[in-house]
Each structure stands twice: as structure tokens, then as C-alpha cells.
PDB file of C-alpha atoms in Angstrom:
ATOM      1  CA  MET A  48     156.750  27.661  -0.867  1.00  0.00           C
ATOM      2  CA  ASP A  49     159.625  25.314  -0.107  1.00  0.00           C
ATOM      3  CA  ALA A  50     158.815  22.340   2.130  1.00  0.00           C
ATOM      4  CA  LEU A  51     161.484  23.531   4.552  1.00  0.00           C
ATOM      5  CA  LEU A  52     159.138  26.333   5.573  1.00  0.00           C
ATOM      6  CA  ASP A  53     156.233  25.359   7.798  1.00  0.00           C
ATOM      7  CA  LYS A  54     152.741  26.132   6.591  1.00  0.00           C
ATOM      8  CA  ASN A  55     151.803  27.938   9.797  1.00  0.00           C
ATOM      9  CA  PRO A  56     148.919  30.363   9.221  1.00  0.00           C
ATOM     10  CA  ASN A  57     149.953  32.336  12.302  1.00  0.00           C
ATOM     11  CA  LEU A  58     153.349  33.239  10.840  1.00  0.00           C
ATOM     12  CA  THR A  59     154.114  35.401   7.837  1.00  0.00           C
ATOM     13  CA  LEU A  60     156.612  34.193   5.263  1.00  0.00           C
ATOM     14  CA  THR A  61     159.142  36.639   6.696  1.00  0.00           C
ATOM     15  CA  ASP A  62     158.515  35.287  10.216  1.00  0.00           C
ATOM     16  CA  GLN A  63     159.115  31.738   9.049  1.00  0.00           C
ATOM     17  CA  ILE A  64     162.350  32.418   7.205  1.00  0.00           C
ATOM     18  CA  PHE A  65     163.524  34.595  10.086  1.00  0.00           C
ATOM     19  CA  GLU A  66     163.013  31.751  12.565  1.00  0.00           C
ATOM     20  CA  LYS A  67     164.692  29.214  10.253  1.00  0.00           C
ATOM     21  CA  ILE A  68     167.818  31.329   9.777  1.00  0.00           C
ATOM     22  CA  GLN A  69     167.885  32.397  13.430  1.00  0.00           C
ATOM     23  CA  ASN A  70     167.833  28.763  14.544  1.00  0.00           C
ATOM     24  CA  ALA A  71     170.511  27.805  11.999  1.00  0.00           C
ATOM     25  CA  ILE A  72     172.803  30.549  13.351  1.00  0.00           C
ATOM     26  CA  ILE A  73     172.166  29.814  17.029  1.00  0.00           C
ATOM     27  CA  CYS A  74     172.728  26.065  16.577  1.00  0.00           C
ATOM     28  CA  GLY A  75     175.844  26.579  14.442  1.00  0.00           C
ATOM     29  CA  ASP A  76     174.456  25.207  11.181  1.00  0.00           C
ATOM     30  CA  LEU A  77     175.371  28.615   9.738  1.00  0.00           C
ATOM     31  CA  PRO A  78     178.836  28.992  11.316  1.00  0.00           C
ATOM     32  CA  ALA A  79     180.171  32.187  12.865  1.00  0.00           C
ATOM     33  CA  GLY A  80     181.707  34.416  10.214  1.00  0.00           C
ATOM     34  CA  SER A  81     180.031  32.656   7.298  1.00  0.00           C
ATOM     35  CA  LYS A  82     178.670  34.796   4.479  1.00  0.00           C
ATOM     36  CA  ILE A  83     174.909  35.173   4.163  1.00  0.00           C
ATOM     37  CA  SER A  84     174.182  34.471   0.499  1.00  0.00           C
ATOM     38  CA  GLU A  85     170.773  35.857  -0.383  1.00  0.00           C
ATOM     39  CA  PRO A  86     170.549  33.982  -3.716  1.00  0.00           C
ATOM     40  CA  GLU A  87     171.496  30.689  -2.047  1.00  0.00           C
ATOM     41  CA  LEU A  88     169.047  31.096   0.844  1.00  0.00           C
ATOM     42  CA  ALA A  89     166.286  32.186  -1.529  1.00  0.00           C
ATOM     43  CA  ARG A  90     166.920  29.010  -3.551  1.00  0.00           C
ATOM     44  CA  ILE A  91     167.042  26.751  -0.472  1.00  0.00           C
ATOM     45  CA  TYR A  92     163.818  28.075   1.019  1.00  0.00           C
ATOM     46  CA  GLY A  93     162.036  28.744  -2.246  1.00  0.00           C
ATOM     47  CA  ILE A  94     161.184  32.362  -1.451  1.00  0.00           C
ATOM     48  CA  SER A  95     161.626  35.755  -3.046  1.00  0.00           C
ATOM     49  CA  ARG A  96     164.378  38.150  -1.993  1.00  0.00           C
ATOM     50  CA  GLY A  97     161.987  40.650  -0.337  1.00  0.00           C
ATOM     51  CA  PRO A  98     160.933  38.550   2.705  1.00  0.00           C
ATOM     52  CA  LEU A  99     164.480  37.192   2.968  1.00  0.00           C
ATOM     53  CA  ARG A 100     166.022  40.658   3.164  1.00  0.00           C
ATOM     54  CA  GLU A 101     163.509  41.691   5.815  1.00  0.00           C
ATOM     55  CA  ALA A 102     164.370  38.585   7.856  1.00  0.00           C
ATOM     56  CA  ILE A 103     168.099  39.315   7.578  1.00  0.00           C
ATOM     57  CA  HIS A 104     167.489  42.896   8.693  1.00  0.00           C
ATOM     58  CA  ARG A 105     165.718  41.583  11.806  1.00  0.00           C
ATOM     59  CA  LEU A 106     168.658  39.267  12.513  1.00  0.00           C
ATOM     60  CA  GLU A 107     170.949  42.282  12.362  1.00  0.00           C
ATOM     61  CA  GLY A 108     168.800  43.845  15.072  1.00  0.00           C
ATOM     62  CA  GLN A 109     169.397  40.754  17.226  1.00  0.00           C
ATOM     63  CA  LYS A 110     173.158  41.098  16.672  1.00  0.00           C
ATOM     64  CA  LEU A 111     173.301  37.666  15.010  1.00  0.00           C
ATOM     65  CA  VAL A 112     174.166  39.113  11.606  1.00  0.00           C
ATOM     66  CA  GLU A 113     176.469  41.999  10.786  1.00  0.00           C
ATOM     67  CA  ARG A 114     176.701  43.868   7.496  1.00  0.00           C
ATOM     68  CA  THR A 115     179.951  45.345   6.188  1.00  0.00           C
ATOM     69  CA  ALA A 116     180.341  47.703   3.252  1.00  0.00           C
ATOM     70  CA  HIS A 117     181.617  45.961   0.072  1.00  0.00           C
ATOM     71  CA  VAL A 118     181.397  42.595   1.872  1.00  0.00           C
ATOM     72  CA  GLY A 119     177.726  42.089   2.658  1.00  0.00           C
ATOM     73  CA  ALA A 120     176.020  40.242   5.489  1.00  0.00           C
ATOM     74  CA  ARG A 121     177.801  37.646   7.595  1.00  0.00           C
ATOM     75  CA  VAL A 122     176.979  35.616  10.687  1.00  0.00           C
ATOM     76  CA  VAL A 123     178.437  37.428  13.669  1.00  0.00           C
ATOM     77  CA  ALA A 124     181.858  36.240  14.816  1.00  0.00           C
ATOM     78  CA  LEU A 125     182.977  37.808  18.077  1.00  0.00           C
ATOM     79  CA  SER A 126     186.666  38.349  18.709  1.00  0.00           C
ATOM     80  CA  THR A 127     188.194  37.099  21.960  1.00  0.00           C
ATOM     81  CA  GLN A 128     187.953  40.615  23.372  1.00  0.00           C
ATOM     82  CA  GLN A 129     184.313  41.031  22.298  1.00  0.00           C
ATOM     83  CA  LEU A 130     183.355  37.671  23.814  1.00  0.00           C
ATOM     84  CA  THR A 131     185.074  38.632  27.067  1.00  0.00           C
ATOM     85  CA  GLU A 132     183.214  41.942  27.144  1.00  0.00           C
ATOM     86  CA  LEU A 133     179.880  40.248  26.395  1.00  0.00           C
ATOM     87  CA  TYR A 134     180.332  37.832  29.285  1.00  0.00           C
ATOM     88  CA  GLN A 135     181.453  40.588  31.640  1.00  0.00           C
ATOM     89  CA  ILE A 136     178.186  42.354  30.884  1.00  0.00           C
ATOM     90  CA  ARG A 137     176.196  39.149  31.215  1.00  0.00           C
ATOM     91  CA  GLU A 138     177.773  38.186  34.535  1.00  0.00           C
ATOM     92  CA  ASN A 139     177.063  41.574  36.094  1.00  0.00           C
ATOM     93  CA  LEU A 140     173.569  42.083  34.704  1.00  0.00           C
ATOM     94  CA  GLU A 141     172.281  38.558  35.338  1.00  0.00           C
ATOM     95  CA  GLY A 142     173.794  38.660  38.808  1.00  0.00           C
ATOM     96  CA  LEU A 143     171.785  41.825  39.442  1.00  0.00           C
ATOM     97  CA  ALA A 144     168.663  40.183  37.983  1.00  0.00           C
ATOM     98  CA  CYS A 145     169.061  37.327  40.473  1.00  0.00           C
ATOM     99  CA  ARG A 146     169.415  39.717  43.395  1.00  0.00           C
ATOM    100  CA  LEU A 147     166.284  41.595  42.332  1.00  0.00           C
ATOM    101  CA  ALA A 148     164.363  38.367  41.681  1.00  0.00           C
ATOM    102  CA  ALA A 149     165.085  37.227  45.250  1.00  0.00           C
ATOM    103  CA  GLU A 150     163.545  40.488  46.452  1.00  0.00           C
ATOM    104  CA  ASN A 151     160.503  40.507  44.139  1.00  0.00           C
ATOM    105  CA  ILE A 152     159.589  36.957  43.168  1.00  0.00           C
ATOM    106  CA  ASP A 153     156.394  35.299  44.398  1.00  0.00           C
ATOM    107  CA  LYS A 154     155.681  31.665  45.272  1.00  0.00           C
ATOM    108  CA  GLU A 155     154.025  30.947  41.940  1.00  0.00           C
ATOM    109  CA  GLN A 156     157.088  32.166  40.040  1.00  0.00           C
ATOM    110  CA  ILE A 157     159.379  30.055  42.226  1.00  0.00           C
ATOM    111  CA  LEU A 158     157.268  26.988  41.486  1.00  0.00           C
ATOM    112  CA  ALA A 159     157.493  27.839  37.777  1.00  0.00           C
ATOM    113  CA  LEU A 160     161.297  28.035  37.990  1.00  0.00           C
ATOM    114  CA  ARG A 161     161.455  24.638  39.670  1.00  0.00           C
ATOM    115  CA  ALA A 162     159.129  23.207  37.013  1.00  0.00           C
ATOM    116  CA  VAL A 163     161.452  24.506  34.286  1.00  0.00           C
ATOM    117  CA  LEU A 164     164.407  22.763  35.918  1.00  0.00           C
ATOM    118  CA  ARG A 165     162.427  19.507  36.231  1.00  0.00           C
ATOM    119  CA  LEU A 166     161.756  19.754  32.504  1.00  0.00           C
ATOM    120  CA  HIS A 167     165.473  20.198  31.903  1.00  0.00           C
ATOM    121  CA  SER A 168     166.437  17.246  34.110  1.00  0.00           C
ATOM    122  CA  GLU A 169     163.982  14.946  32.310  1.00  0.00           C
ATOM    123  CA  ASP A 170     165.194  15.807  28.808  1.00  0.00           C
ATOM    124  CA  PRO A 171     166.472  12.626  27.065  1.00  0.00           C
ATOM    125  CA  ASN A 172     169.546  14.350  25.611  1.00  0.00           C
ATOM    126  CA  PHE A 173     170.471  15.660  29.058  1.00  0.00           C
ATOM    127  CA  LYS A 174     170.067  12.228  30.626  1.00  0.00           C
ATOM    128  CA  GLN A 175     172.323  10.755  27.933  1.00  0.00           C
ATOM    129  CA  GLY A 176     174.957  13.429  28.518  1.00  0.00           C
ATOM    130  CA  LYS A 177     174.554  14.913  25.044  1.00  0.00           C
ATOM    131  CA  GLY A 178     173.930  18.453  26.207  1.00  0.00           C
ATOM    132  CA  TYR A 179     171.871  20.778  28.334  1.00  0.00           C
ATOM    133  CA  TYR A 180     168.216  21.461  27.511  1.00  0.00           C
ATOM    134  CA  LEU A 181     168.339  24.913  25.930  1.00  0.00           C
ATOM    135  CA  GLN A 182     164.997  26.140  24.709  1.00  0.00           C
ATOM    136  CA  HIS A 183     164.072  29.788  24.547  1.00  0.00           C
ATOM    137  CA  GLY A 184     161.553  32.005  26.285  1.00  0.00           C
ATOM    138  CA  ASP A 185     159.486  30.520  29.101  1.00  0.00           C
ATOM    139  CA  ASP A 186     161.374  27.204  28.955  1.00  0.00           C
ATOM    140  CA  ASP A 187     164.703  28.982  29.486  1.00  0.00           C
ATOM    141  CA  PHE A 188     165.787  29.173  33.139  1.00  0.00           C
ATOM    142  CA  HIS A 189     167.797  32.371  32.693  1.00  0.00           C
ATOM    143  CA  TYR A 190     164.994  34.068  30.769  1.00  0.00           C
ATOM    144  CA  CYS A 191     162.486  33.221  33.503  1.00  0.00           C
ATOM    145  CA  ILE A 192     164.665  34.671  36.259  1.00  0.00           C
ATOM    146  CA  ILE A 193     165.212  37.889  34.338  1.00  0.00           C
ATOM    147  CA  ARG A 194     161.462  38.217  33.703  1.00  0.00           C
ATOM    148  CA  SER A 195     160.934  37.863  37.466  1.00  0.00           C
ATOM    149  CA  CYS A 196     163.380  40.575  38.516  1.00  0.00           C
ATOM    150  CA  GLY A 197     160.942  43.490  38.250  1.00  0.00           C
ATOM    151  CA  ASN A 198     163.318  45.792  36.359  1.00  0.00           C
ATOM    152  CA  LYS A 199     161.956  46.450  32.867  1.00  0.00           C
ATOM    153  CA  ILE A 200     165.101  48.131  31.529  1.00  0.00           C
ATOM    154  CA  LEU A 201     167.224  45.196  32.666  1.00  0.00           C
ATOM    155  CA  GLU A 202     164.700  42.800  31.163  1.00  0.00           C
ATOM    156  CA  LYS A 203     164.837  44.598  27.811  1.00  0.00           C
ATOM    157  CA  MET A 204     168.635  44.463  27.719  1.00  0.00           C
ATOM    158  CA  LEU A 205     168.913  40.771  28.608  1.00  0.00           C
ATOM    159  CA  CYS A 206     165.753  39.269  27.092  1.00  0.00           C
ATOM    160  CA  TYR A 207     165.738  41.201  23.838  1.00  0.00           C
ATOM    161  CA  GLU A 208     168.886  43.150  22.962  1.00  0.00           C
ATOM    162  CA  LEU A 209     171.503  40.544  23.972  1.00  0.00           C
ATOM    163  CA  TYR A 210     169.432  37.398  24.435  1.00  0.00           C
ATOM    164  CA  HIS A 211     169.956  35.559  21.146  1.00  0.00           C
ATOM    165  CA  LEU A 212     173.637  36.454  20.844  1.00  0.00           C
ATOM    166  CA  ILE A 213     174.258  35.023  24.311  1.00  0.00           C
ATOM    167  CA  ARG A 214     172.025  32.051  23.545  1.00  0.00           C
ATOM    168  CA  MET A 215     174.110  31.244  20.475  1.00  0.00           C
ATOM    169  CA  TYR A 216     177.177  30.681  22.651  1.00  0.00           C
ATOM    170  CA  ARG A 217     175.194  28.890  25.358  1.00  0.00           C
ATOM    171  CA  ILE A 218     173.772  26.354  22.898  1.00  0.00           C
ATOM    172  CA  GLN A 219     176.890  25.716  20.863  1.00  0.00           C
ATOM    173  CA  PHE A 220     178.946  24.914  23.982  1.00  0.00           C
ATOM    174  CA  SER A 221     176.254  23.198  26.057  1.00  0.00           C
ATOM    175  CA  ASN A 222     177.464  19.680  25.235  1.00  0.00           C
ATOM    176  CA  THR A 223     180.961  20.011  26.676  1.00  0.00           C
ATOM    177  CA  PRO A 224     181.597  16.851  28.784  1.00  0.00           C
ATOM    178  CA  ASN A 225     180.436  17.176  32.416  1.00  0.00           C
ATOM    179  CA  ARG A 226     179.203  20.746  31.943  1.00  0.00           C
ATOM    180  CA  PRO A 227     175.445  19.968  31.554  1.00  0.00           C
ATOM    181  CA  HIS A 228     175.078  18.265  34.949  1.00  0.00           C
ATOM    182  CA  LYS A 229     177.204  20.896  36.672  1.00  0.00           C
ATOM    183  CA  ALA A 230     175.027  23.597  35.101  1.00  0.00           C
ATOM    184  CA  LEU A 231     171.832  21.977  36.397  1.00  0.00           C
ATOM    185  CA  THR A 232     173.298  21.701  39.904  1.00  0.00           C
ATOM    186  CA  GLU A 233     174.245  25.373  39.778  1.00  0.00           C
ATOM    187  CA  HIS A 234     170.740  26.297  38.560  1.00  0.00           C
ATOM    188  CA  LEU A 235     169.150  24.413  41.463  1.00  0.00           C
ATOM    189  CA  GLN A 236     171.379  26.222  43.961  1.00  0.00           C
ATOM    190  CA  ILE A 237     170.412  29.575  42.442  1.00  0.00           C
ATOM    191  CA  VAL A 238     166.690  28.784  42.737  1.00  0.00           C
ATOM    192  CA  ASP A 239     167.130  27.773  46.365  1.00  0.00           C
ATOM    193  CA  ALA A 240     168.834  31.083  47.148  1.00  0.00           C
ATOM    194  CA  ILE A 241     166.102  33.051  45.363  1.00  0.00           C
ATOM    195  CA  ALA A 242     163.389  31.080  47.175  1.00  0.00           C
ATOM    196  CA  GLU A 243     165.056  31.911  50.503  1.00  0.00           C
ATOM    197  CA  GLY A 244     165.034  35.587  49.582  1.00  0.00           C
ATOM    198  CA  ASP A 245     168.827  35.709  49.843  1.00  0.00           C
ATOM    199  CA  GLY A 246     169.629  38.197  47.082  1.00  0.00           C
ATOM    200  CA  GLU A 247     173.311  38.426  47.948  1.00  0.00           C
ATOM    201  CA  LEU A 248     173.821  34.671  47.664  1.00  0.00           C
ATOM    202  CA  ALA A 249     171.653  34.415  44.540  1.00  0.00           C
ATOM    203  CA  GLU A 250     173.734  37.084  42.826  1.00  0.00           C
ATOM    204  CA  LEU A 251     176.993  35.440  43.852  1.00  0.00           C
ATOM    205  CA  LEU A 252     175.873  32.024  42.612  1.00  0.00           C
ATOM    206  CA  MET A 253     174.685  33.392  39.274  1.00  0.00           C
ATOM    207  CA  ARG A 254     177.918  35.299  38.740  1.00  0.00           C
ATOM    208  CA  ARG A 255     179.915  32.137  39.484  1.00  0.00           C
ATOM    209  CA  HIS A 256     177.682  30.125  37.153  1.00  0.00           C
ATOM    210  CA  ILE A 257     178.185  32.533  34.253  1.00  0.00           C
ATOM    211  CA  ALA A 258     181.920  32.802  34.943  1.00  0.00           C
ATOM    212  CA  ALA A 259     182.128  28.991  34.734  1.00  0.00           C
ATOM    213  CA  SER A 260     180.181  29.078  31.464  1.00  0.00           C
ATOM    214  CA  TYR A 261     182.594  31.650  30.049  1.00  0.00           C
ATOM    215  CA  ILE A 262     185.631  29.578  31.043  1.00  0.00           C
ATOM    216  CA  ASN A 263     184.047  26.550  29.359  1.00  0.00           C
ATOM    217  CA  ILE A 264     183.527  28.517  26.140  1.00  0.00           C
ATOM    218  CA  LYS A 265     187.002  30.083  26.225  1.00  0.00           C
ATOM    219  CA  ASN A 266     188.606  26.655  26.676  1.00  0.00           C
ATOM    220  CA  ASN A 267     186.719  25.121  23.753  1.00  0.00           C
ATOM    221  CA  ILE A 268     186.145  27.865  21.223  1.00  0.00           C
ATOM    222  CA  VAL A 269     188.254  28.317  18.111  1.00  0.00           C
ATOM    223  CA  LEU A 270     188.381  32.014  17.225  1.00  0.00           C
TER     224      LEU A 270
END
């Protein structure tokens, strides 16, 4: 096995290559629209084509890779219209998640949200202005709010079906000057509204936060 793959006994070979390629796409090391070359990736990671194909199929399910007849697999590249539509969906659904979280969240979950934001504020890259702390799952502020909303269908849509596609844009544009500190301030305001049980304000603040994120991406992206 190639040294680029971790020898983690808890992960299958397919799991490992899946995570490597997923991270490369989300961070922009495999740029939007670039062709997925199975022979090249098999050579780089020192694996057979079987596990690689399975990993690529899983990435298609996450909407990070798209396959076209006679062309093959490519990293997803959203058009301006598709990006606008994605962020319209995100703004509305995450706004709703915030409203529901304010109605359903408990004190322990609020403390967990504040702990996540402390982790973000203490990140060395954030302190140096290099970008916002953007981990996934339980270290992701947005993910934690959605998981606290109490609506399983909404959670499935935002934490599974659209999560990594949205995260790709969040990460690649997180280091725009001044945006990281503004984002943290907005996150803190959202938590305060949720903690107060003010669902209307929490929804409004989240919608504004995501709208600001979209404007930042639109102003800096090259499509």
C-alpha cells in the first residue's frame, strides 16, 4: 500500500482512498471540473482499480464527483446558476434549522455549541488571519446546529445529501480577508439567539450569515 494511505485498521482500503480524494476535492487540491483519472490515482495511491472505483462511486453520491457519458468522472463544477440555487436552498433550510434548534435545544447542547466556537477562536490559523477553522462533523458549528434542530428529514438533507458539496465552497473561500472574524462574530450572535430561545432572530441571523457567505463566494469565485 502506498505511504500516502494511512495504515488504520479501522478503515478499509476503500474508506481510506475515499477520504483522501474527498479531502483533496473539498480543499481544492483536485480543482473543480478536473478529470478524475483512475490510472493516475491508482498509481499515486498504490491501489488497485476496484477500491478506487468504489470510492469514486461514493463521491458521486456526495455530489462531489459527476460522471458524463463519453467523458468520464470529473470533480463537480457548479455553474453560477447552480451555485445560486444551492445557496438559496442552504439559506432557507439552515435558517429553519436555527429556528427549530432555538425551540428544541437543551443547555448541554448550547454549552457544546459555545465550546465549538471557543475551539474555532483558538485555532492558530484563525488567529493569524489565514482562514476560518473548518472541520467536519461535531467540530463544525453548522453541523452541530442542524443536529440539534430535531427534524430528521432536514438533518438528512443538510448533514448528508448536501453537506460536503456546501463544505467544499465554505472551505475554499474561508480565507478571504476579514471574512473569518466576521463569520465568528456572526456565529456567536446566532448561538446567543438560540440560547435565548428566540427562533425568529436565530433564523434571521443565520439567513444573513449564509447570504454574506454567498456574496463572498460570488465576489471571489472564477467560474
